[in-house]
Coordinates of C-alpha atoms in Angstrom, one line a residue:
X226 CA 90.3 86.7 97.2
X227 CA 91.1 85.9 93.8
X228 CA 88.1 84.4 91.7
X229 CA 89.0 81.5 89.8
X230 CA 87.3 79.7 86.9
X231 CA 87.9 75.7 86.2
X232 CA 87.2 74.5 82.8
X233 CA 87.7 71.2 82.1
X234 CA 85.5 68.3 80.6
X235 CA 85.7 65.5 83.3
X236 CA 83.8 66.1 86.1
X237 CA 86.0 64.4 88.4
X238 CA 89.0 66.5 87.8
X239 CA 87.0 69.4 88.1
X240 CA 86.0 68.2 91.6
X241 CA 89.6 67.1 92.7
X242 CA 91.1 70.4 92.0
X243 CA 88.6 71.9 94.7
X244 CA 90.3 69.8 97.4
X245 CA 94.2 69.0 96.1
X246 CA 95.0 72.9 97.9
X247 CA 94.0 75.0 100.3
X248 CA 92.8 77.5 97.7
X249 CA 91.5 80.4 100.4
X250 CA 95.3 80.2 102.3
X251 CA 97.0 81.0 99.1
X252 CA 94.3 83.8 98.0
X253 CA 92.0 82.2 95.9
X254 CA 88.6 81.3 95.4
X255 CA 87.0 78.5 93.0
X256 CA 83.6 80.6 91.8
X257 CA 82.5 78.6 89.3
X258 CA 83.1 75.7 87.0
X259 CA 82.8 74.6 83.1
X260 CA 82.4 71.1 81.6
X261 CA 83.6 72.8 78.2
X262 CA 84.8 75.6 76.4
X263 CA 81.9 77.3 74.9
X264 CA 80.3 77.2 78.4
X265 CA 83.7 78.5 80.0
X266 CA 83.6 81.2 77.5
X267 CA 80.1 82.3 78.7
X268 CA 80.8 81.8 82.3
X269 CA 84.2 83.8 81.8
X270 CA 82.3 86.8 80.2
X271 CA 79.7 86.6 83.8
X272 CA 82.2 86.8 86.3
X273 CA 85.5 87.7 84.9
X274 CA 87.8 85.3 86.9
X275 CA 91.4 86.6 87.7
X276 CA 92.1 83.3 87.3
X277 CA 91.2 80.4 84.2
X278 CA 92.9 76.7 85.0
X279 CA 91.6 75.3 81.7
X280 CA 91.8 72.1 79.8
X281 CA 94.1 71.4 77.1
X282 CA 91.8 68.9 74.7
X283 CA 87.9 69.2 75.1
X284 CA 85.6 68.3 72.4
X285 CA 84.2 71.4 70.6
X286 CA 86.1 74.5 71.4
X287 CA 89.6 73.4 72.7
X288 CA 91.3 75.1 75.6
X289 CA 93.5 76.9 73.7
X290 CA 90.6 78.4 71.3
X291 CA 88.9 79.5 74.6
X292 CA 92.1 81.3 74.9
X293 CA 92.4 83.1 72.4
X294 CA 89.1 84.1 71.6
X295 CA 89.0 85.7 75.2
X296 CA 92.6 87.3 74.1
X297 CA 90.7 89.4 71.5
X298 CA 89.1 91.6 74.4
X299 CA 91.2 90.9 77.2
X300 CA 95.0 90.3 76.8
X301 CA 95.6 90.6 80.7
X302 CA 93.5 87.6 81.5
X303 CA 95.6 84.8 83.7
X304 CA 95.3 81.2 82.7
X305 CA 96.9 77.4 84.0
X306 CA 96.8 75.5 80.9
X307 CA 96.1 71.5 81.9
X308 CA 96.5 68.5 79.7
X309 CA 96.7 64.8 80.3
X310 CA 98.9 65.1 77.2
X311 CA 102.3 66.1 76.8
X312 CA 101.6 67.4 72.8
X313 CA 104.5 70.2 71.9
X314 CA 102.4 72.0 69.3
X315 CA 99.5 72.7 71.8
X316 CA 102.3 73.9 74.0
X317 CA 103.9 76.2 71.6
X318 CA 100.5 77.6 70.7
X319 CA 100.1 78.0 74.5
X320 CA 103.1 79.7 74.7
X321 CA 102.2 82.3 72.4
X322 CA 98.6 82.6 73.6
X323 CA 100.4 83.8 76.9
X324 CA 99.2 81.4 79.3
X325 CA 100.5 82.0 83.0
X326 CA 101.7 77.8 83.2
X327 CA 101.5 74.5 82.0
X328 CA 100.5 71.5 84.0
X329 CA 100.5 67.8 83.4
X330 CA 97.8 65.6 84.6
X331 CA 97.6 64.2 86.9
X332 CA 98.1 67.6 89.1
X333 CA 101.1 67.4 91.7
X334 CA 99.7 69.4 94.8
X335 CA 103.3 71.0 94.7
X336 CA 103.7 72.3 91.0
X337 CA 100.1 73.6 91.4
X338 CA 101.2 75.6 94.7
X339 CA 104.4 77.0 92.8
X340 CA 101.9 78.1 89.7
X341 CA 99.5 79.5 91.8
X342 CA 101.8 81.8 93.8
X343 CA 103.3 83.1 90.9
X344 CA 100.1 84.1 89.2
X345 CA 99.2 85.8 92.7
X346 CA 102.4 87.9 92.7
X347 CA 101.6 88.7 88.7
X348 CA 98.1 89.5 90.1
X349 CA 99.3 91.8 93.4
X350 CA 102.0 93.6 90.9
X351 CA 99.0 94.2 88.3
X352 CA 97.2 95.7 91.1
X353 CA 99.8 97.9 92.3
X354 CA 100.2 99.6 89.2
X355 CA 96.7 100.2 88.7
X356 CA 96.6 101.5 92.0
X357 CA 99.7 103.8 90.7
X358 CA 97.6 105.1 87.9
X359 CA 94.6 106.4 90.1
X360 CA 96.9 108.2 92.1
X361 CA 97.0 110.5 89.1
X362 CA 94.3 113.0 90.2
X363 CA 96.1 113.1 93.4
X364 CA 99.5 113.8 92.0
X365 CA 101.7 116.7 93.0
X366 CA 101.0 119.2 90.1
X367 CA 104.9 118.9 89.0
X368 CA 104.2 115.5 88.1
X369 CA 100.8 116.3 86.0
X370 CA 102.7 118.4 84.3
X371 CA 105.6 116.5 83.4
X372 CA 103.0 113.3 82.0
X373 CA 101.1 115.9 80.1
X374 CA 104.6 116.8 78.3
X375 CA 105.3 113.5 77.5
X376 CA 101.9 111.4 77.4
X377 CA 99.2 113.8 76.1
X378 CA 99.1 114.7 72.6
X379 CA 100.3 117.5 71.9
X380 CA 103.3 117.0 69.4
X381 CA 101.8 119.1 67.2
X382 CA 101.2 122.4 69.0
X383 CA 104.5 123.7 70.0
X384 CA 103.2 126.8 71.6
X385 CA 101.0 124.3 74.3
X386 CA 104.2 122.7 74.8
X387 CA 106.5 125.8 75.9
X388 CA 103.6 126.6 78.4
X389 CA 103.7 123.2 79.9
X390 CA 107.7 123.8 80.2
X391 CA 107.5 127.6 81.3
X392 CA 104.7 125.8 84.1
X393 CA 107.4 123.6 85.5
X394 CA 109.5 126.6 86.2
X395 CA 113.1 124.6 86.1
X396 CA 116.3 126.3 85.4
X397 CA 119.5 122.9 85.1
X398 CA 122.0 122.7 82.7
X399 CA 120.8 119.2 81.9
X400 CA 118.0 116.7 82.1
X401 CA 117.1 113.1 82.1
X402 CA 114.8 110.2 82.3
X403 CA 115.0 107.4 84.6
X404 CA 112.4 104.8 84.3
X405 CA 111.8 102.1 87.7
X406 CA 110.5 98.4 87.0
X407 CA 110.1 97.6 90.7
X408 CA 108.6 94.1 92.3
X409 CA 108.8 92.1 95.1
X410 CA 107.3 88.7 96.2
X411 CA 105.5 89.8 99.6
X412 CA 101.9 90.4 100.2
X413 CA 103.4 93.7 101.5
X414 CA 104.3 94.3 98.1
X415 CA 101.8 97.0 97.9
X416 CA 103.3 99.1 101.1
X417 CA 106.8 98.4 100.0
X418 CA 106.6 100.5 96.6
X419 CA 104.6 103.2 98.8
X420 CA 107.5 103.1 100.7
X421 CA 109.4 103.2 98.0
X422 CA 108.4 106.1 96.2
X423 CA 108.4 108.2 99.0
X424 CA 112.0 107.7 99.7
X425 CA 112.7 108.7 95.8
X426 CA 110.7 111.7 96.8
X427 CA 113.1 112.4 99.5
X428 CA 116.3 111.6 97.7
X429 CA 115.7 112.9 94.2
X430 CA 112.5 115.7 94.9
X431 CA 112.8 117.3 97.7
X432 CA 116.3 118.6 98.0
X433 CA 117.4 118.2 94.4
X434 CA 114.4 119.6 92.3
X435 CA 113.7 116.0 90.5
X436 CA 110.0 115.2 89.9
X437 CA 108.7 112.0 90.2
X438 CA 105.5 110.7 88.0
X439 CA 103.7 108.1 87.2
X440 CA 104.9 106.2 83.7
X441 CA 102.2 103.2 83.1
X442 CA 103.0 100.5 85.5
X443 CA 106.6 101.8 85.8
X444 CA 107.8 104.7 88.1
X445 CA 109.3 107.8 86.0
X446 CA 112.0 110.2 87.4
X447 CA 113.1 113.6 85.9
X448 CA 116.7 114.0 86.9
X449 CA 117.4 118.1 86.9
X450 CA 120.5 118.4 88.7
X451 CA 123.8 118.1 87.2
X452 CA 124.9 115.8 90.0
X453 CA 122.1 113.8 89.8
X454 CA 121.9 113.2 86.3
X455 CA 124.6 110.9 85.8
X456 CA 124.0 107.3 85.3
X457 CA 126.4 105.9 87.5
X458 CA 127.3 104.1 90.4
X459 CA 125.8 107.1 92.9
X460 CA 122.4 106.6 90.9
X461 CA 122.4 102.8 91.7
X462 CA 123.1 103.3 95.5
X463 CA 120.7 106.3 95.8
X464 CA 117.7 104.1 94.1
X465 CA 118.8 100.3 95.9
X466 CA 118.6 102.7 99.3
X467 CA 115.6 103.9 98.3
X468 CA 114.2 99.8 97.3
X469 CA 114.4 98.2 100.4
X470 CA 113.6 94.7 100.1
X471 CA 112.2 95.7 96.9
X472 CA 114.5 94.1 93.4
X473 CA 114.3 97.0 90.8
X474 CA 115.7 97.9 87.6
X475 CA 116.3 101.1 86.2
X476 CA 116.6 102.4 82.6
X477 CA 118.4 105.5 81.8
X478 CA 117.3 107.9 78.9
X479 CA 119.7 110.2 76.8
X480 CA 120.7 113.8 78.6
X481 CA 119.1 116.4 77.1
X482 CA 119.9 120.3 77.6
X483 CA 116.7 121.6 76.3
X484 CA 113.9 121.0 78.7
X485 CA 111.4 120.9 75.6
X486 CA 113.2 117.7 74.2
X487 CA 112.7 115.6 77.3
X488 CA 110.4 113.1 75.5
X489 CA 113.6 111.7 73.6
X490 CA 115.1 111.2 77.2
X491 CA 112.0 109.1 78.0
X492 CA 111.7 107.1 74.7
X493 CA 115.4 105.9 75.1
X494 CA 114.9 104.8 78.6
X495 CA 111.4 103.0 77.6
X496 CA 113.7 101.0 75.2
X497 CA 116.6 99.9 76.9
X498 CA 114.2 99.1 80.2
X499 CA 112.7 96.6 77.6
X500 CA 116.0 94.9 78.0
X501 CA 115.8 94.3 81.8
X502 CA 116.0 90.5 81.1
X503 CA 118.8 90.3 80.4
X504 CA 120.2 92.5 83.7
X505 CA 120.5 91.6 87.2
X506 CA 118.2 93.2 89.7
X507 CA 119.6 96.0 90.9
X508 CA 120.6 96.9 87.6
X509 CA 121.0 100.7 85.9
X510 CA 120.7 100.1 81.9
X511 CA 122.2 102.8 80.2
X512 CA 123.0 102.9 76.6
X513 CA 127.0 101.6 77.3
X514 CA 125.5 98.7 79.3
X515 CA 122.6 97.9 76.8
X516 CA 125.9 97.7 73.9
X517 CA 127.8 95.7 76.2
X518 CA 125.1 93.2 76.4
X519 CA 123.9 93.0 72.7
X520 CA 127.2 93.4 70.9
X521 CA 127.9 90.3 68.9
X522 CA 130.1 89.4 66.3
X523 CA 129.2 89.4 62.8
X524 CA 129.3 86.1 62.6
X525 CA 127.1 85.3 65.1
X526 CA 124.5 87.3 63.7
X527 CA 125.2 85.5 60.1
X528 CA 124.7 82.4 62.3
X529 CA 121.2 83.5 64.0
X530 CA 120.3 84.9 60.0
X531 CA 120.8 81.7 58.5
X532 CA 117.9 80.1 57.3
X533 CA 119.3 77.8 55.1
X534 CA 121.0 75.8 58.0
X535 CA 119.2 73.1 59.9
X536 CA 117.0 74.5 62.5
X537 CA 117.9 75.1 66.4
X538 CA 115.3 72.5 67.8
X539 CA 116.5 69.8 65.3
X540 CA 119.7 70.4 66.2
X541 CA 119.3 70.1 69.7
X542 CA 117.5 67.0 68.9
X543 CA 120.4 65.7 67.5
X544 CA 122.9 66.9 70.2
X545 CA 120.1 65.3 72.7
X546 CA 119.9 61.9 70.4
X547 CA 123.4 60.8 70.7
X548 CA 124.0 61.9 74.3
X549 CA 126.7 64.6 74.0
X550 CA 127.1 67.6 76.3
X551 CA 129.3 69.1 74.3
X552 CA 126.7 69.6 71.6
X553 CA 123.9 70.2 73.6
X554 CA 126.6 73.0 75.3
X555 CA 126.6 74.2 71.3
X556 CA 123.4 74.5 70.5
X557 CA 122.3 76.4 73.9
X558 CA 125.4 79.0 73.1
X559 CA 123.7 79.2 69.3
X560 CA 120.7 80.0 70.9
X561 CA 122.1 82.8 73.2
X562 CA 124.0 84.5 70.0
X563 CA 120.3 84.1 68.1
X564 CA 118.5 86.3 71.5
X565 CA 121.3 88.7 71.4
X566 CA 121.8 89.1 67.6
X567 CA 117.7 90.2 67.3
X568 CA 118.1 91.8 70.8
X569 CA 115.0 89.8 71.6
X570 CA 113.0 91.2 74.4
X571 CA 111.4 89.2 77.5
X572 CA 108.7 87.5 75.9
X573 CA 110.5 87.1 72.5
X574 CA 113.5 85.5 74.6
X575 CA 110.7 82.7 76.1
X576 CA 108.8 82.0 73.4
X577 CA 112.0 81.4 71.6
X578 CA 113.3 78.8 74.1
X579 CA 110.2 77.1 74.7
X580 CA 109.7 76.7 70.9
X581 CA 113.2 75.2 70.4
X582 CA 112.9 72.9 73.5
X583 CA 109.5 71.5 72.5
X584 CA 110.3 70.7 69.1
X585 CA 113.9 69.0 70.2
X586 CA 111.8 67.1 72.8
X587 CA 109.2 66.7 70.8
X588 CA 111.1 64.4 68.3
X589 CA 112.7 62.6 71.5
X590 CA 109.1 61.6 72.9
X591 CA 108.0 60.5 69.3
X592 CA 108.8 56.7 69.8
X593 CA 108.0 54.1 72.5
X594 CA 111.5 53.8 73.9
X595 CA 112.4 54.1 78.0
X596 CA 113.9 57.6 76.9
X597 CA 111.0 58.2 75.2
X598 CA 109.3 58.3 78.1
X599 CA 111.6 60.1 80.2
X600 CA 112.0 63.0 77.4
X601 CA 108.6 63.5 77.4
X602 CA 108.1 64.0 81.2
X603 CA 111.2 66.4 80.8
X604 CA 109.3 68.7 78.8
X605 CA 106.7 70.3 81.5
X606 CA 109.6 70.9 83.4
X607 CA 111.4 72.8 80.3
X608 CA 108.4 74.8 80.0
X609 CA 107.9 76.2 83.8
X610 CA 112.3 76.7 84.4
X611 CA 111.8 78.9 81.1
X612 CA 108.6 80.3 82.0
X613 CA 109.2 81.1 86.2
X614 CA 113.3 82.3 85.6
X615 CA 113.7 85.8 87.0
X616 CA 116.1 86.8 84.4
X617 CA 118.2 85.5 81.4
X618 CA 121.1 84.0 83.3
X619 CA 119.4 81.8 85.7
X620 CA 116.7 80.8 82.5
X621 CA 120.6 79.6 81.1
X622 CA 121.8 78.0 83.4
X623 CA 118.5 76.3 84.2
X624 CA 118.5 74.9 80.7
X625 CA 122.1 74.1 81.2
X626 CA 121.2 72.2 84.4
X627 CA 118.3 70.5 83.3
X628 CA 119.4 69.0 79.7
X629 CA 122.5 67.9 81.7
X630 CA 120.3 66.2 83.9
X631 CA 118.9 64.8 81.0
X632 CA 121.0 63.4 79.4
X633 CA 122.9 61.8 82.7
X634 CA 119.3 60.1 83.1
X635 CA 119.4 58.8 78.8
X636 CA 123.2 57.2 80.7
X637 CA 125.3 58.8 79.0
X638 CA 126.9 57.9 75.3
X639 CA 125.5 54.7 74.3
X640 CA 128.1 53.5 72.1
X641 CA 132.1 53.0 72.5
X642 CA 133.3 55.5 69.4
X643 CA 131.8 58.4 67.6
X644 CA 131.3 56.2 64.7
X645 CA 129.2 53.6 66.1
X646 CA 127.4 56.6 67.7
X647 CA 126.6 57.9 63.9
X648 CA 125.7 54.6 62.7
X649 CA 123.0 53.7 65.2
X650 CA 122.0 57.3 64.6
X651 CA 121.6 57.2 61.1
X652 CA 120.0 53.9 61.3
X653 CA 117.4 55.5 63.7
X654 CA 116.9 59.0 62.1
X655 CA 117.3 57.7 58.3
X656 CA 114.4 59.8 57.0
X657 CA 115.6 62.8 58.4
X658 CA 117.4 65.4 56.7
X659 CA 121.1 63.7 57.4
X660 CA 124.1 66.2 56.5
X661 CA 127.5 65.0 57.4
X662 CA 128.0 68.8 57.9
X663 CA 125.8 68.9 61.0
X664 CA 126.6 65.2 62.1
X665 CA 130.2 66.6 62.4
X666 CA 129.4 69.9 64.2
X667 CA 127.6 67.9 66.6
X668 CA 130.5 65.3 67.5
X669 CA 133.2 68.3 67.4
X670 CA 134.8 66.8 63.8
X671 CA 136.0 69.2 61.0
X672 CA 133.5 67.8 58.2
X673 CA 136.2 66.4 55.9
X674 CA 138.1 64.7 58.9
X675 CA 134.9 62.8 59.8
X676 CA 134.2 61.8 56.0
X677 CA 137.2 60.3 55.8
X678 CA 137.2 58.3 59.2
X679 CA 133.5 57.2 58.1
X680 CA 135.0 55.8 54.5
X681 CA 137.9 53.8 56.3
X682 CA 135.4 52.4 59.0
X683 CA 132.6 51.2 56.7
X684 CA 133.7 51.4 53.5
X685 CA 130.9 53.3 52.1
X686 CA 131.0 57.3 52.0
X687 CA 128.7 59.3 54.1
X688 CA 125.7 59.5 51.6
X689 CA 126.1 56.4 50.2
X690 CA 125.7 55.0 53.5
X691 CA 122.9 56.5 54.2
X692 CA 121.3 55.7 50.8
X693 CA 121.7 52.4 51.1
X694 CA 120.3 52.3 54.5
X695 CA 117.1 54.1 53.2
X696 CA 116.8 51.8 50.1
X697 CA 116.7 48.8 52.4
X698 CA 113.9 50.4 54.7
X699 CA 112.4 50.9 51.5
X700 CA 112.2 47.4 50.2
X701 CA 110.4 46.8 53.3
X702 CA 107.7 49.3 53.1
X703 CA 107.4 48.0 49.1
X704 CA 106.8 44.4 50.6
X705 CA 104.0 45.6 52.2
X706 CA 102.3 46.9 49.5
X707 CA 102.7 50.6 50.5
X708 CA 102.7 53.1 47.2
X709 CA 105.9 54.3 45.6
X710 CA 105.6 58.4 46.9
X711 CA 104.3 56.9 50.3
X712 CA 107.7 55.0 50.5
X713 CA 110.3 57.4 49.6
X714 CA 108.4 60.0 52.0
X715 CA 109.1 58.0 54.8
X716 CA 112.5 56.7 54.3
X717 CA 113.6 60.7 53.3
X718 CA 113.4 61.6 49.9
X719 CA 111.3 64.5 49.4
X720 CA 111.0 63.5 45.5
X721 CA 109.7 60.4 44.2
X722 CA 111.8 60.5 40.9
X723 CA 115.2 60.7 42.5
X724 CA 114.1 58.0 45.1
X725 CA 113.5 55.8 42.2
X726 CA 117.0 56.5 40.5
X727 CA 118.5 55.7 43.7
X728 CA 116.3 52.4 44.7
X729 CA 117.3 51.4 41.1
X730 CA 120.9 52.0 41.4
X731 CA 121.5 50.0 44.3
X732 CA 118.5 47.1 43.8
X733 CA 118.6 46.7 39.8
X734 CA 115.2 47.5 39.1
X735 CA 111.9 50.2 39.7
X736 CA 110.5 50.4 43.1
X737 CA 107.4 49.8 41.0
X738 CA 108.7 46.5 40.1
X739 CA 110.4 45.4 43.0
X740 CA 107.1 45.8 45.0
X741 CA 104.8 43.5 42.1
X742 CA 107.6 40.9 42.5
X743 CA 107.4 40.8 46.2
X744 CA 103.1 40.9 45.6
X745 CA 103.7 38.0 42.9
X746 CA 105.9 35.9 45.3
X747 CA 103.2 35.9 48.7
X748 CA 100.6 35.1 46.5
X749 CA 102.5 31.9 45.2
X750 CA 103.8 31.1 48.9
X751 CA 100.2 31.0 49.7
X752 CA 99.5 29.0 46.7

């Protein structure tokens, strides 16, 4: 059984999560409980839970700053985070921190079940490669051998390094690392890579004069034979045989003719394995495939560089605001050329989603509106499709799917023409940063087109029009006696002084002044 820890500071959620599952059928076992987080920190030090399900907001130490402070000793502790709140900057920090999931109060009995099965199989894969490292002393002596000549440290002593390679007594006109990342979702996980290894044994080891060893949590294989060292399709059907039900991938390190140089062979391969994300199981990444993948044009990369430009998440906010696919479709594709461009790895890859869906939805969920509402129950959802997706295409096309779904349930475009759309969205984003440069991307308008389609509509040009919406939002933040900065804060302009040049041009006189006038004109209705 799994031990599992429950922090949280209500006692009666802390009492319902004993009963919502059947915690021993799926592996687990509730040891102990915390009513806050320094006392979950203490308890977590005592019995080292595989397992933390731990409260979002607690007075004192937070959730998250239990977290991290057990991260400073242990970065392979599991956790559930849980909230009655659905607040996007705990999330990202969450998100970072590494938690296993993210669950809404109250707990659905299903989600829970999901969550906890996937930690299990994290847990049962952790296992397996810890029982792959104490196998060490029990290795074949070919396979001690080969770790020692790449793990050990002995870079430096050239002479200990020819014996290890005069020890291993092989004689091939080439040589190569393969690296296995192999994982299934059985309980017979554990029999499964036993049987796995043994048939790469048979296939590569015994007849051909490969050596398999032990690489971390990942299976290594020296290729020695010239027919085996190829990276091709007889290498893929030679290690899915060998997989069984198993899903694998497989990294391929540079050939190398000297036997000495092998560690090269095995950094490469460490590298492009790091890739796997972005490869279908199955998969043999080689450095052709790992190009294919990451080549992008030069300007995408100038696009994913830019940090000038408006930010992903606001822009998917804005795609998201006025109800447009197409945009939405635009922004996820700029997101894809931004993971490729900085050839982000797995982690990098989810953090980076999960950071531009929460701040999109974030600024959805901000006001008190039916879609609001639906936004913000939209975002848990976000979070575990980018969190549980076994690789890069499905987490696409699950965000594809889901902000679709989205947006069907916001009914569509809510006006008749794109410039009604930009008017009600100006009037409700006013103190945002409004470019008629973005505005335009996002409807699928060359810039100057849509400038001049705005002019003959309302008669006003783009910024004017949005000045003058601001200045009127300002006269009625001045009437209430709010200061001058506080004002042109909120209506958008990030300096007083050339808010007050513009509230003069279009009103006649100081904000200042404006606002002592209103002041002077309750006082003598009230007269």
């Amino acid at each position: 059984m799994y031990k599992v820890l429950i922090v949280d500071d209500e006692p009666m959620i802390r009492e319902g999560l004993r009963t919502i599952v059947d915690w021993g059928a799926e592996g687990f076992e509730i040891v102990d409980t915390a009513s806050n987080g320094k006392e979950g920190l203490e308890k977590f030090g005592q019995i080292a839970p595989d397992l933390t399900i731990v409260d979002i907001r607690m007075p004192g130490m937070t959730g998250l700053d239990l977290i991290e402070k057990v991260r400073q000793d242990n970065s392979l502790a599991h956790f559930l985070i849980l909230s009655g709140y659905a607040e996007f900057d705990y999330a990202k920090r969450a998100i970072v921190s590494g938690v296993s999931g993210y669950l809404l109060k109250p707990v659905d009995e299903e989600e829970l079940l999901d969550e906890l099965r996937r930690v299990r199989e994290q847990l049962q894969r952790e296992q397996e490669a810890r029982s792959v490292r104490s196998e060490h002393d029990a290795a074949l002596p070919k396979a001690q051998l080969v770790e020692e000549l790449l793990f050990e440290e002995v870079s430096a002593d050239d002479d200990h390094r020819g014996k290890l390679v005069e020890a291993l007594a092989l004689s091939a006109p080439a040589y190569r690392i393969v690296l296995l990342d192999a994982y299934g979702g059985s309980e017979m996980e554990s029999r499964q890579h036993a049987v796995f290894r043994q048939r790469l044994k048979e296939t590569f080891e015994e007849p051909g004069g490969g050596i398999l060893f032990s690489a971390g949590s990942h299976i290594g294989l020296l290729l020695v034979r010239q027919s085996h060292v190829e990276c091709g399709d007889s290498l893929r059907s030679h290690l899915s045989d060998a997989a069984g039900e198993l899903e694998f991938h497989a990294a391929c390190g540079s050939v190398v003719d000297n036997l000495i140089d092998i560690g090269a062979s095995f950094r490469e391969a460490e590298y492009l394995l790091h890739s796997r994300f972005f490869f279908e199981s199955g998969s043999v990444i080689d450095r052709s495939a790992y190009d294919t993948v990451f080549t992008v044009s030069e300007a995408s990369e100038a696009l994913a560089e830019n940090e000038d430009g408006p930010q992903l998440g606001d822009k998917l906010y804005y795609a998201l605001d006025i109800r447009s696919r197409e945009a939405v479709e635009k922004v996820l594709r700029e997101l894809e050329q931004a993971a490729l461009s900085r050839r982000m790895d797995e982690a990098a890859v989810r953090s980076e989603y999960s950071r531009t869906l929460s701040l999109a939805i974030g600024k959805l969920s901000s006001g008190e509106s039916s879609a609001a509402e639906l936004a913000q129950s939209y975002h848990s959802l976000l979070l575990s499709d980018i969190n549980q997706a076994q690789n890069y295409d499905v987490l696409k096309k699950q965000m594809h799917s889901r902000l679709g779904e989205l947006i069907d349930q916001f009914g569509g475009a809510n006006k008749d023409t794109v410039l009604k759309q930009m008017i009600d969205f100006i009037r409700r984003n006013y103190s945002e940063n409004l470019k008629l440069e973005v505005l335009a991307e996002m409807f699928g308008y060359n810039s100057g087109y849509l400038g001049k389609l705005f002019k003959n509509y309302t008669g006003e040009y783009f910024n004017a029009f949005v000045d003058k919406i601001r200045v009127e939002k300002a006269k009625e933040l001045l009437t209430q006696g709010l200061k001058v900065h506080q004002v042109a804060a909120r209506v958008g302009y990030s300096n007083a002084d050339y808010f007050h040049s513009k509230f003069r041009k279009y009103v006649g006189t100081s904000p200042s002044a404006y606002r002592s006038e209103a002041h002077d004109e309750r006082r003598g209705g009230g007269s």
